XYZ file of C-alpha atoms in Angstrom:
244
model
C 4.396 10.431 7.445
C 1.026 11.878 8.456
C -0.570 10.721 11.419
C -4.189 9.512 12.626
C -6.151 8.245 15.433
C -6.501 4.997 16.062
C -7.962 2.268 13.592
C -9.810 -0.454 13.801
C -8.603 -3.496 12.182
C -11.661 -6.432 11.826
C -11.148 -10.268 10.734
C -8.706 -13.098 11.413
C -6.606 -12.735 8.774
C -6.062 -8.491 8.915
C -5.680 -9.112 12.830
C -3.080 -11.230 12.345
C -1.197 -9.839 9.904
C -1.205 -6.630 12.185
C 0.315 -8.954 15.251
C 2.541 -10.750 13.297
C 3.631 -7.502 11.413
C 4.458 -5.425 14.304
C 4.704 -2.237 12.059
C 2.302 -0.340 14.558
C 1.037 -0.549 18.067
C -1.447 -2.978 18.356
C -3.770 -1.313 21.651
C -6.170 -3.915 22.318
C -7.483 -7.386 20.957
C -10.984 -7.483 21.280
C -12.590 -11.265 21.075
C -16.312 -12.341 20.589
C -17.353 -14.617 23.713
C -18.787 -17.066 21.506
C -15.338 -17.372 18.900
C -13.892 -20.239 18.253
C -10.194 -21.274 17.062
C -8.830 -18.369 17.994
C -5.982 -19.422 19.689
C -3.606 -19.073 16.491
C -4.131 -15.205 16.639
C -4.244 -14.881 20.202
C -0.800 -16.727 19.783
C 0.331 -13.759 18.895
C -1.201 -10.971 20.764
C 1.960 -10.937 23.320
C 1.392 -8.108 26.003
C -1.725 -6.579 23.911
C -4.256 -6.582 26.270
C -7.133 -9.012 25.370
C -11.252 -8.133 26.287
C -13.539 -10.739 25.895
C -16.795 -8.912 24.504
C -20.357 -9.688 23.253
C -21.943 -10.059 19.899
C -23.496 -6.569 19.893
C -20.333 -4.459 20.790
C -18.101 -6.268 18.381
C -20.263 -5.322 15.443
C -20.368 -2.071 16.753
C -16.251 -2.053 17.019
C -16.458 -3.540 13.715
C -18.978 -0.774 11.804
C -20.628 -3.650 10.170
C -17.902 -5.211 8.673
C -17.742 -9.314 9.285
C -15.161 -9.776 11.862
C -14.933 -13.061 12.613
C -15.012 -13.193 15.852
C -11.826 -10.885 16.567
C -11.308 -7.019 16.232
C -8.324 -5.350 17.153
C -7.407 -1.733 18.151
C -4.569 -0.596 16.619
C -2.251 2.447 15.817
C -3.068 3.639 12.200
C -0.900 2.291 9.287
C 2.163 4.579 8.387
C 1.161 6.383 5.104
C 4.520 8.100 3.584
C 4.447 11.195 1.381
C 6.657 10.165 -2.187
C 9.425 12.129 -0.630
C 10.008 10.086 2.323
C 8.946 6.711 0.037
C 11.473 7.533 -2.051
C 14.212 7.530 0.834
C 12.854 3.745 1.333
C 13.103 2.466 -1.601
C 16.191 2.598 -3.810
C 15.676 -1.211 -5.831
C 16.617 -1.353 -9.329
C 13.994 -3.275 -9.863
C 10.508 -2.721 -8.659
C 6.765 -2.335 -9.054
C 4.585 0.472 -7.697
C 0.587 0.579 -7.833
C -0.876 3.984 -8.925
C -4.849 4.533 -8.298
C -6.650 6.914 -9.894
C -9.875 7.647 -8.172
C -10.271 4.149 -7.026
C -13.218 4.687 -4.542
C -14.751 1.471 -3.168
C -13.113 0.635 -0.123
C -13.314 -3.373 -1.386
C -11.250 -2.633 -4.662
C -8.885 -0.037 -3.026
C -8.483 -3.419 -0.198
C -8.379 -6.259 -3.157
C -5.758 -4.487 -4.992
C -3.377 -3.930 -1.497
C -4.137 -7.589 -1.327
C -2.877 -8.350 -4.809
C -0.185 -5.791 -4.796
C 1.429 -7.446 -1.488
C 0.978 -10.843 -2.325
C 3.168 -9.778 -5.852
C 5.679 -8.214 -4.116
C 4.807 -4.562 -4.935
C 6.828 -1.898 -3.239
C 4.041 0.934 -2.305
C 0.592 1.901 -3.458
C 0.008 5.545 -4.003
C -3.531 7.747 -4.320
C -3.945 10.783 -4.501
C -5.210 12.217 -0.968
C -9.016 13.400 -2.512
C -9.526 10.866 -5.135
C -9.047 7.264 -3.763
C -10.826 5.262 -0.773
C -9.334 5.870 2.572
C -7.957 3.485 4.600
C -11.333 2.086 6.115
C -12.148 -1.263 8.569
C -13.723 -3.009 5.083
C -10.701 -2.063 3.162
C -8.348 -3.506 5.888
C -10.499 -6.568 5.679
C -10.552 -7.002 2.155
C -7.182 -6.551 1.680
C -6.648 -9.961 4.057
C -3.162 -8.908 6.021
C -1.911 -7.043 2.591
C -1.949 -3.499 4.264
C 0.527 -4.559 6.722
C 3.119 -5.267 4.430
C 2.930 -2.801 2.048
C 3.873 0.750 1.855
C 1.097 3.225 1.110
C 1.787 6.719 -0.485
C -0.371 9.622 -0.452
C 0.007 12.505 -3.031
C -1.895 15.440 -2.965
C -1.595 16.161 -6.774
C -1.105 12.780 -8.788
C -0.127 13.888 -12.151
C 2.828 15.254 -10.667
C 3.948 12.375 -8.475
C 4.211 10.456 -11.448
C 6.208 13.286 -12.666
C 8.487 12.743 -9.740
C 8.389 9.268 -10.379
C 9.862 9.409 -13.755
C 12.713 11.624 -12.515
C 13.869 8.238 -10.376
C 13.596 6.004 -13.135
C 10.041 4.661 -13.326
C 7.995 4.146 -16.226
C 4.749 4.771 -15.611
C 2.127 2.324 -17.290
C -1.501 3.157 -17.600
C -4.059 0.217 -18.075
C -6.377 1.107 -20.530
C -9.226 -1.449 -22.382
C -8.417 0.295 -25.631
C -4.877 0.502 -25.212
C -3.166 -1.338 -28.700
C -0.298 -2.858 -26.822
C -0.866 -5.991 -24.367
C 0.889 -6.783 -21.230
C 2.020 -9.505 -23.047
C 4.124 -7.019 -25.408
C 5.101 -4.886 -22.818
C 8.514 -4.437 -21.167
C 7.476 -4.449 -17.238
C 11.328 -5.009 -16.066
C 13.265 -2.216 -14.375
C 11.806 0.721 -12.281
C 7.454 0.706 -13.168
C 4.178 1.885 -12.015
C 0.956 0.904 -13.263
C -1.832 3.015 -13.074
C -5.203 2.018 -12.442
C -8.393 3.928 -12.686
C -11.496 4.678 -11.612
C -14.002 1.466 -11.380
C -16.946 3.978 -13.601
C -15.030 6.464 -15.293
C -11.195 5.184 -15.778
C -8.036 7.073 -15.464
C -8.238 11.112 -16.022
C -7.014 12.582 -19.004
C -4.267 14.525 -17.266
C -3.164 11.681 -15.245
C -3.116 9.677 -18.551
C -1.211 12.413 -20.323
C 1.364 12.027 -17.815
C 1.658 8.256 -18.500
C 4.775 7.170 -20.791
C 2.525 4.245 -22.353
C -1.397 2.483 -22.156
C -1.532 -1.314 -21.963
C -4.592 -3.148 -22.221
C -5.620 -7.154 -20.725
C -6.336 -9.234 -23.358
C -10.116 -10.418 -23.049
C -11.775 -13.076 -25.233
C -15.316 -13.288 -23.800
C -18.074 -11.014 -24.678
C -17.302 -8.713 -21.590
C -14.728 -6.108 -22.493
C -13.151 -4.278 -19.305
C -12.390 -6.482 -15.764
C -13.043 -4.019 -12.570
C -9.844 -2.451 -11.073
C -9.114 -4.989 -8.456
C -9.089 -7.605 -10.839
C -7.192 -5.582 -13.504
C -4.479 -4.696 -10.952
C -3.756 -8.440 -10.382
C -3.771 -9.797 -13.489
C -1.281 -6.771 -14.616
C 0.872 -7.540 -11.506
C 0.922 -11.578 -12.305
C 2.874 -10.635 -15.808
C 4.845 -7.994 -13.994
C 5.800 -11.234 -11.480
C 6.033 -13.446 -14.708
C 8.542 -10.949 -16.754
C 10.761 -10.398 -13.720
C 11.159 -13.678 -10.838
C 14.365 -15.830 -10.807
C 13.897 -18.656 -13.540
């Protein structure tokens, strides 16, 4: 795991999640003067020291970001190399997140969100070509990146070289792509790669893919952004492989 100074972790829902998570030291709970119903996170806080604080300092704690009323001071998030994420994970069955160049903090967030809420195992980037872990994409990703593993690669074609050899397909959504994920086969060991929100996945990265898959659309608008594209793909992957 690589390690980082502390982080700041902004909103009710991403504070929360962090408390109730307990996967890293939580340093200090910082809480507007003027907030209201706050006493469900504080709940949680334990012996994290609270500081009651004005208006001015927690946007400055908060770089902007809404925070709604409560800011917290944490440890940063573990980020695993696909070495040590392999040692972790060992499921049969399972669904990994690939992002190619995903660079808005928001998406990179949305998509944590989306790949938590489905039950995802990990999210990997590539170390220079994805959004870092940033307070807006903590907040967008509403608790997700505390119960989710995120992997780092510093070359991403071959990670998902690597992650063939332990039994993944990898799956690259593409707008032109013939087959649906209607027609796929999402069951076993898969990743899905998503790319950049402009220019989509890279060739290499795409060369390195065992199959495209594209959303079937029937408006006039013919791609979805990659936060929404990572969901919907996610929802069949939940679809083709729950209990019935």
């Amino acid at each position: 795991m690589t390690a980082h100074r502390s982080e700041i972790v902004a909103g009710r829902l991403p504070v929360l999640a962090c408390l109730k998570a307990r996967r890293r030291h939580a340093e200090c709970v910082y809480v507007y003067t003027g907030a209201r119903d706050v006493d469900g996170v504080l709940a949680y806080a334990g012996e994290t020291p609270v500081q009651r604080v004005e208006q001015k300092q927690m946007d400055a704690l908060s770089g902007g970001v809404k925070h709604q009323g409560v800011v917290l001071r944490a440890a940063p998030l573990p980020v695993f190399s696909i070495e040590d994420w392999f040692s972790r994970h060992k499921e049969a069955q399972a669904a990994l997140v690939v992002l190619d160049g995903v660079e808005d903090p928001r998406n990179f967030g949305a998509i944590v969100r989306s790949a938590a809420a489905c039950g995802a195992a990990g999210v990997l980037f590539a170390k220079d070509r994805a959004s870092p872990v940033s307070v807006a994409a903590t907040k967008a990703a509403a608790g997700g990146m505390e119960y989710i593993d995120l992997i780092q690669a510093t070359n991403l074609a071959r990670a998902l070289e690597k992650l063939k050899k332990q039994g993944f397909w990898i799956a690259a959504l593409d707008a032109s792509a013939a087959k649906t994920i209607w027609e796929a086969d999402f069951t076993g060991r898969i990743a899905f790669v998503i790319g950049n929100e402009g220019t989509g996945i890279r060739r290499l990265v795409k060369e390195h893919s065992d199959y495209t898959v594209s959303i079937p659309l029937a408006g006039p608008i013919s791609s979805l952004n990659a936060s929404v594209s990572a969901g919907v793909v996610l929802a069949e992957w939940v679809r083709q492989t729950r209990p019935r």
